[in-house]
Amino acid sequence: MTINWFPGHMAKARREIESNLKKVDVVIEITDARIPYSSKNPMMDKIVQNKPRIVVLNKMDLADPKETNRWITKLKELGVYPIALNSRETNILKKIEPIAREATQDIFDRMLARGIKPRPIRAMIVGIPNVGKSTFINSMARRKSAKTGNTPGVTKTQQWIKAGSIIELLDTPGVLWPKFEDQTVGLKLSLTGAIKDTVVPLDEVAIYGINYLIVEDKDTFDSFYKINNYDETDVLSIYDAIGISRGMKLRGNEIDYEAVTNRVIHDIRNGTIGRYTFDKVEILDED
């Protein structure tokens, strides 16, 4: 499966990021804590180059905390400045400020040595669509500065936003790479809501989520849907079990498979079943 999903405004956003990079001291990249690898834009490595980078593992409340800690450790080893949080928290600014100071210490030490007057840290916010960038910015600024929505691609323009007394944020539209050829990456992005539901067939997304849960946490899966005595190797058997348990039926007592698909995706995407991380740290060794 090769998915092409690179609207014109995203191509423009990439050019704007490249042209504005010289205006900032540090890049804050927002990722989804459930898929730190899959929600990372591979183009950003080339675009950002040697600029200090803070990687935010957002939506940590939906991710497996043990896996999040493993990602934090690994990212530190790779030379970036990671932090896990929920962008809806009220104390984000206090958490980001010390990391921003640490990441830009060398820059401001050089400025001080040259006699340049101290100024706020200038940070560029980047990330793929719908990872919580706008919510993060609003929490940092403690006001509704950026548009938010649960639909990929809400932010379309760039804007400078003051966050506290020591940080200025440059927001950018979400940028997704031109295509991703790894089918599993596409399924993970869809399952967590990073791409529109029209991009990847939802039945494939639901099946991926079901198979993941059966392998990783079958007891919780069975208990949540109150199902048993199904063939875990047969998708139809699993769908029938969920449909019967949840009363998802059409006229004629047939299972409403579309309703089951939507229910499963909703339950996983919103953390109703539990907290899961679909990207393990080991995925970096395969890259």
PDB file of C-alpha atoms in Angstrom, residues 137-284:
ATOM      1  CA  ILE A 137       0.601  25.987  21.822  1.00  0.00           C
ATOM      2  CA  ASN A 138      -2.587  27.171  23.496  1.00  0.00           C
ATOM      3  CA  SER A 139      -1.518  25.539  26.753  1.00  0.00           C
ATOM      4  CA  MET A 140       1.932  27.122  26.486  1.00  0.00           C
ATOM      5  CA  ALA A 141       0.464  30.559  25.779  1.00  0.00           C
ATOM      6  CA  ARG A 142      -2.337  30.024  28.313  1.00  0.00           C
ATOM      7  CA  ARG A 143      -4.862  31.385  25.886  1.00  0.00           C
ATOM      8  CA  LYS A 144      -6.611  30.331  22.700  1.00  0.00           C
ATOM      9  CA  SER A 145      -3.954  31.446  20.241  1.00  0.00           C
ATOM     10  CA  ALA A 146      -4.094  28.653  17.712  1.00  0.00           C
ATOM     11  CA  LYS A 147      -7.058  26.937  16.127  1.00  0.00           C
ATOM     12  CA  THR A 148      -7.676  23.436  17.401  1.00  0.00           C
ATOM     13  CA  GLY A 149      -9.677  20.534  16.097  1.00  0.00           C
ATOM     14  CA  ASN A 150      -9.750  16.765  15.909  1.00  0.00           C
ATOM     15  CA  THR A 151      -9.299  16.919  12.151  1.00  0.00           C
ATOM     16  CA  PRO A 152      -5.881  16.734  10.457  1.00  0.00           C
ATOM     17  CA  GLY A 153      -4.781  19.938   8.781  1.00  0.00           C
ATOM     18  CA  VAL A 154      -6.507  22.593  10.893  1.00  0.00           C
ATOM     19  CA  THR A 155      -3.483  24.915  11.044  1.00  0.00           C
ATOM     20  CA  LYS A 156      -2.792  26.499   7.633  1.00  0.00           C
ATOM     21  CA  THR A 157      -0.587  29.546   8.316  1.00  0.00           C
ATOM     22  CA  GLN A 158       2.382  30.539  10.457  1.00  0.00           C
ATOM     23  CA  GLN A 159       2.134  32.843  13.459  1.00  0.00           C
ATOM     24  CA  TRP A 160       4.373  34.008  16.336  1.00  0.00           C
ATOM     25  CA  ILE A 161       2.932  33.450  19.808  1.00  0.00           C
ATOM     26  CA  LYS A 162       4.335  34.616  23.153  1.00  0.00           C
ATOM     27  CA  ALA A 163       4.592  31.893  25.816  1.00  0.00           C
ATOM     28  CA  GLY A 164       5.466  33.222  29.229  1.00  0.00           C
ATOM     29  CA  SER A 165       8.378  35.630  29.532  1.00  0.00           C
ATOM     30  CA  ILE A 166      11.218  33.602  28.041  1.00  0.00           C
ATOM     31  CA  ILE A 167       9.785  31.779  25.019  1.00  0.00           C
ATOM     32  CA  GLU A 168       8.308  32.888  21.712  1.00  0.00           C
ATOM     33  CA  LEU A 169       6.687  30.218  19.558  1.00  0.00           C
ATOM     34  CA  LEU A 170       6.489  30.075  15.789  1.00  0.00           C
ATOM     35  CA  ASP A 171       3.599  27.820  14.840  1.00  0.00           C
ATOM     36  CA  THR A 172       3.642  25.985  11.509  1.00  0.00           C
ATOM     37  CA  PRO A 173       1.048  23.932   9.665  1.00  0.00           C
ATOM     38  CA  GLY A 174       1.226  20.192  10.194  1.00  0.00           C
ATOM     39  CA  VAL A 175       3.521  18.621   7.626  1.00  0.00           C
ATOM     40  CA  LEU A 176       3.172  15.019   6.531  1.00  0.00           C
ATOM     41  CA  TRP A 177       5.733  13.421   4.237  1.00  0.00           C
ATOM     42  CA  PRO A 178       4.774  13.040   0.554  1.00  0.00           C
ATOM     43  CA  LYS A 179       4.119   9.309   0.870  1.00  0.00           C
ATOM     44  CA  PHE A 180       4.747   6.389   3.169  1.00  0.00           C
ATOM     45  CA  GLU A 181       5.255   2.953   1.696  1.00  0.00           C
ATOM     46  CA  ASP A 182       5.191   0.987   4.944  1.00  0.00           C
ATOM     47  CA  GLN A 183       1.622  -0.248   5.282  1.00  0.00           C
ATOM     48  CA  THR A 184       1.942  -0.615   9.047  1.00  0.00           C
ATOM     49  CA  VAL A 185       2.922   3.058   9.455  1.00  0.00           C
ATOM     50  CA  GLY A 186      -0.194   4.077   7.568  1.00  0.00           C
ATOM     51  CA  LEU A 187      -2.370   1.869   9.740  1.00  0.00           C
ATOM     52  CA  LYS A 188      -0.874   3.285  12.941  1.00  0.00           C
ATOM     53  CA  LEU A 189      -1.349   6.859  11.761  1.00  0.00           C
ATOM     54  CA  SER A 190      -4.964   6.138  10.899  1.00  0.00           C
ATOM     55  CA  LEU A 191      -5.644   4.229  14.108  1.00  0.00           C
ATOM     56  CA  THR A 192      -4.457   7.184  16.218  1.00  0.00           C
ATOM     57  CA  GLY A 193      -6.265   9.751  14.063  1.00  0.00           C
ATOM     58  CA  ALA A 194      -3.219  11.426  12.510  1.00  0.00           C
ATOM     59  CA  ILE A 195      -4.579  11.051   8.986  1.00  0.00           C
ATOM     60  CA  LYS A 196      -8.084  11.395   7.650  1.00  0.00           C
ATOM     61  CA  ASP A 197     -10.334   8.359   7.858  1.00  0.00           C
ATOM     62  CA  THR A 198     -10.762   8.466   4.083  1.00  0.00           C
ATOM     63  CA  VAL A 199      -7.067   7.791   3.406  1.00  0.00           C
ATOM     64  CA  VAL A 200      -6.783   4.195   4.644  1.00  0.00           C
ATOM     65  CA  PRO A 201      -9.637   1.630   4.502  1.00  0.00           C
ATOM     66  CA  LEU A 202     -11.094   1.648   8.006  1.00  0.00           C
ATOM     67  CA  ASP A 203     -11.712  -2.087   8.086  1.00  0.00           C
ATOM     68  CA  GLU A 204      -7.970  -2.633   7.623  1.00  0.00           C
ATOM     69  CA  VAL A 205      -7.291  -0.141  10.412  1.00  0.00           C
ATOM     70  CA  ALA A 206      -9.686  -1.898  12.790  1.00  0.00           C
ATOM     71  CA  ILE A 207      -8.258  -5.311  11.941  1.00  0.00           C
ATOM     72  CA  TYR A 208      -4.745  -4.044  12.641  1.00  0.00           C
ATOM     73  CA  GLY A 209      -5.881  -2.721  16.020  1.00  0.00           C
ATOM     74  CA  ILE A 210      -7.698  -5.940  16.882  1.00  0.00           C
ATOM     75  CA  ASN A 211      -4.719  -8.118  15.976  1.00  0.00           C
ATOM     76  CA  TYR A 212      -2.403  -5.880  17.991  1.00  0.00           C
ATOM     77  CA  LEU A 213      -4.560  -6.139  21.103  1.00  0.00           C
ATOM     78  CA  ILE A 214      -5.029  -9.895  20.790  1.00  0.00           C
ATOM     79  CA  VAL A 215      -1.255 -10.356  20.633  1.00  0.00           C
ATOM     80  CA  GLU A 216      -0.303  -7.754  23.255  1.00  0.00           C
ATOM     81  CA  ASP A 217      -3.226  -7.759  25.702  1.00  0.00           C
ATOM     82  CA  LYS A 218      -5.784 -10.417  24.853  1.00  0.00           C
ATOM     83  CA  ASP A 219      -7.252 -10.664  28.352  1.00  0.00           C
ATOM     84  CA  THR A 220      -8.114  -6.962  28.408  1.00  0.00           C
ATOM     85  CA  PHE A 221      -9.507  -7.148  24.865  1.00  0.00           C
ATOM     86  CA  ASP A 222     -11.748 -10.090  25.721  1.00  0.00           C
ATOM     87  CA  SER A 223     -12.876  -8.542  28.986  1.00  0.00           C
ATOM     88  CA  PHE A 224     -13.610  -5.141  27.458  1.00  0.00           C
ATOM     89  CA  TYR A 225     -15.836  -6.553  24.710  1.00  0.00           C
ATOM     90  CA  LYS A 226     -17.104  -9.393  26.901  1.00  0.00           C
ATOM     91  CA  ILE A 227     -16.252 -12.017  24.294  1.00  0.00           C
ATOM     92  CA  ASN A 228     -14.811 -15.548  24.288  1.00  0.00           C
ATOM     93  CA  ASN A 229     -14.950 -18.736  22.254  1.00  0.00           C
ATOM     94  CA  TYR A 230     -13.969 -17.020  19.015  1.00  0.00           C
ATOM     95  CA  ASP A 231     -11.287 -17.965  16.537  1.00  0.00           C
ATOM     96  CA  GLU A 232      -8.566 -15.342  16.984  1.00  0.00           C
ATOM     97  CA  THR A 233      -7.127 -16.224  13.569  1.00  0.00           C
ATOM     98  CA  ASP A 234     -10.456 -15.528  11.852  1.00  0.00           C
ATOM     99  CA  VAL A 235     -11.363 -11.828  11.537  1.00  0.00           C
ATOM    100  CA  LEU A 236     -14.997 -12.624  10.762  1.00  0.00           C
ATOM    101  CA  SER A 237     -15.255 -14.687  13.935  1.00  0.00           C
ATOM    102  CA  ILE A 238     -13.877 -11.792  15.995  1.00  0.00           C
ATOM    103  CA  TYR A 239     -16.247  -9.301  14.337  1.00  0.00           C
ATOM    104  CA  ASP A 240     -19.207 -11.604  14.957  1.00  0.00           C
ATOM    105  CA  ALA A 241     -18.267 -11.964  18.621  1.00  0.00           C
ATOM    106  CA  ILE A 242     -18.018  -8.204  19.141  1.00  0.00           C
ATOM    107  CA  GLY A 243     -21.175  -7.531  17.139  1.00  0.00           C
ATOM    108  CA  ILE A 244     -23.197 -10.025  19.166  1.00  0.00           C
ATOM    109  CA  SER A 245     -21.793  -8.828  22.488  1.00  0.00           C
ATOM    110  CA  ARG A 246     -22.442  -5.170  21.714  1.00  0.00           C
ATOM    111  CA  GLY A 247     -25.754  -5.689  19.953  1.00  0.00           C
ATOM    112  CA  MET A 248     -24.501  -4.285  16.652  1.00  0.00           C
ATOM    113  CA  LYS A 249     -26.941  -5.871  14.262  1.00  0.00           C
ATOM    114  CA  LEU A 250     -28.852  -4.974  11.137  1.00  0.00           C
ATOM    115  CA  ARG A 251     -32.299  -6.068  10.054  1.00  0.00           C
ATOM    116  CA  GLY A 252     -32.431  -9.796   9.677  1.00  0.00           C
ATOM    117  CA  ASN A 253     -30.202 -10.201  12.719  1.00  0.00           C
ATOM    118  CA  GLU A 254     -27.047  -9.756  10.621  1.00  0.00           C
ATOM    119  CA  ILE A 255     -23.949  -8.270  12.218  1.00  0.00           C
ATOM    120  CA  ASP A 256     -23.356  -4.607  11.366  1.00  0.00           C
ATOM    121  CA  TYR A 257     -19.681  -4.953  10.435  1.00  0.00           C
ATOM    122  CA  GLU A 258     -19.282  -1.269   9.666  1.00  0.00           C
ATOM    123  CA  ALA A 259     -20.512  -0.397  13.154  1.00  0.00           C
ATOM    124  CA  VAL A 260     -18.041  -2.874  14.668  1.00  0.00           C
ATOM    125  CA  THR A 261     -15.210  -1.319  12.657  1.00  0.00           C
ATOM    126  CA  ASN A 262     -16.080   2.187  13.810  1.00  0.00           C
ATOM    127  CA  ARG A 263     -16.536   1.072  17.426  1.00  0.00           C
ATOM    128  CA  VAL A 264     -13.168  -0.677  17.610  1.00  0.00           C
ATOM    129  CA  ILE A 265     -11.312   2.270  16.078  1.00  0.00           C
ATOM    130  CA  HIS A 266     -13.052   4.694  18.436  1.00  0.00           C
ATOM    131  CA  ASP A 267     -12.282   2.567  21.502  1.00  0.00           C
ATOM    132  CA  ILE A 268      -8.592   2.241  20.640  1.00  0.00           C
ATOM    133  CA  ARG A 269      -8.099   5.777  19.360  1.00  0.00           C
ATOM    134  CA  ASN A 270      -9.582   7.354  22.476  1.00  0.00           C
ATOM    135  CA  GLY A 271      -7.943   5.027  24.981  1.00  0.00           C
ATOM    136  CA  THR A 272     -11.261   3.538  26.093  1.00  0.00           C
ATOM    137  CA  ILE A 273      -9.816   0.028  26.171  1.00  0.00           C
ATOM    138  CA  GLY A 274      -6.486   0.996  27.669  1.00  0.00           C
ATOM    139  CA  ARG A 275      -3.146   2.744  27.143  1.00  0.00           C
ATOM    140  CA  TYR A 276      -1.091   1.302  24.282  1.00  0.00           C
ATOM    141  CA  THR A 277       2.102   2.209  22.446  1.00  0.00           C
ATOM    142  CA  PHE A 278       2.151   0.793  18.927  1.00  0.00           C
ATOM    143  CA  ASP A 279       5.757   1.782  18.183  1.00  0.00           C
ATOM    144  CA  LYS A 280       8.326  -0.043  20.284  1.00  0.00           C
ATOM    145  CA  VAL A 281      11.819   1.432  20.661  1.00  0.00           C
ATOM    146  CA  GLU A 282      13.234  -1.544  18.781  1.00  0.00           C
ATOM    147  CA  ILE A 283      11.689  -0.184  15.586  1.00  0.00           C
ATOM    148  CA  LEU A 284      14.633   2.217  15.348  1.00  0.00           C
TER     149      LEU A 284
END
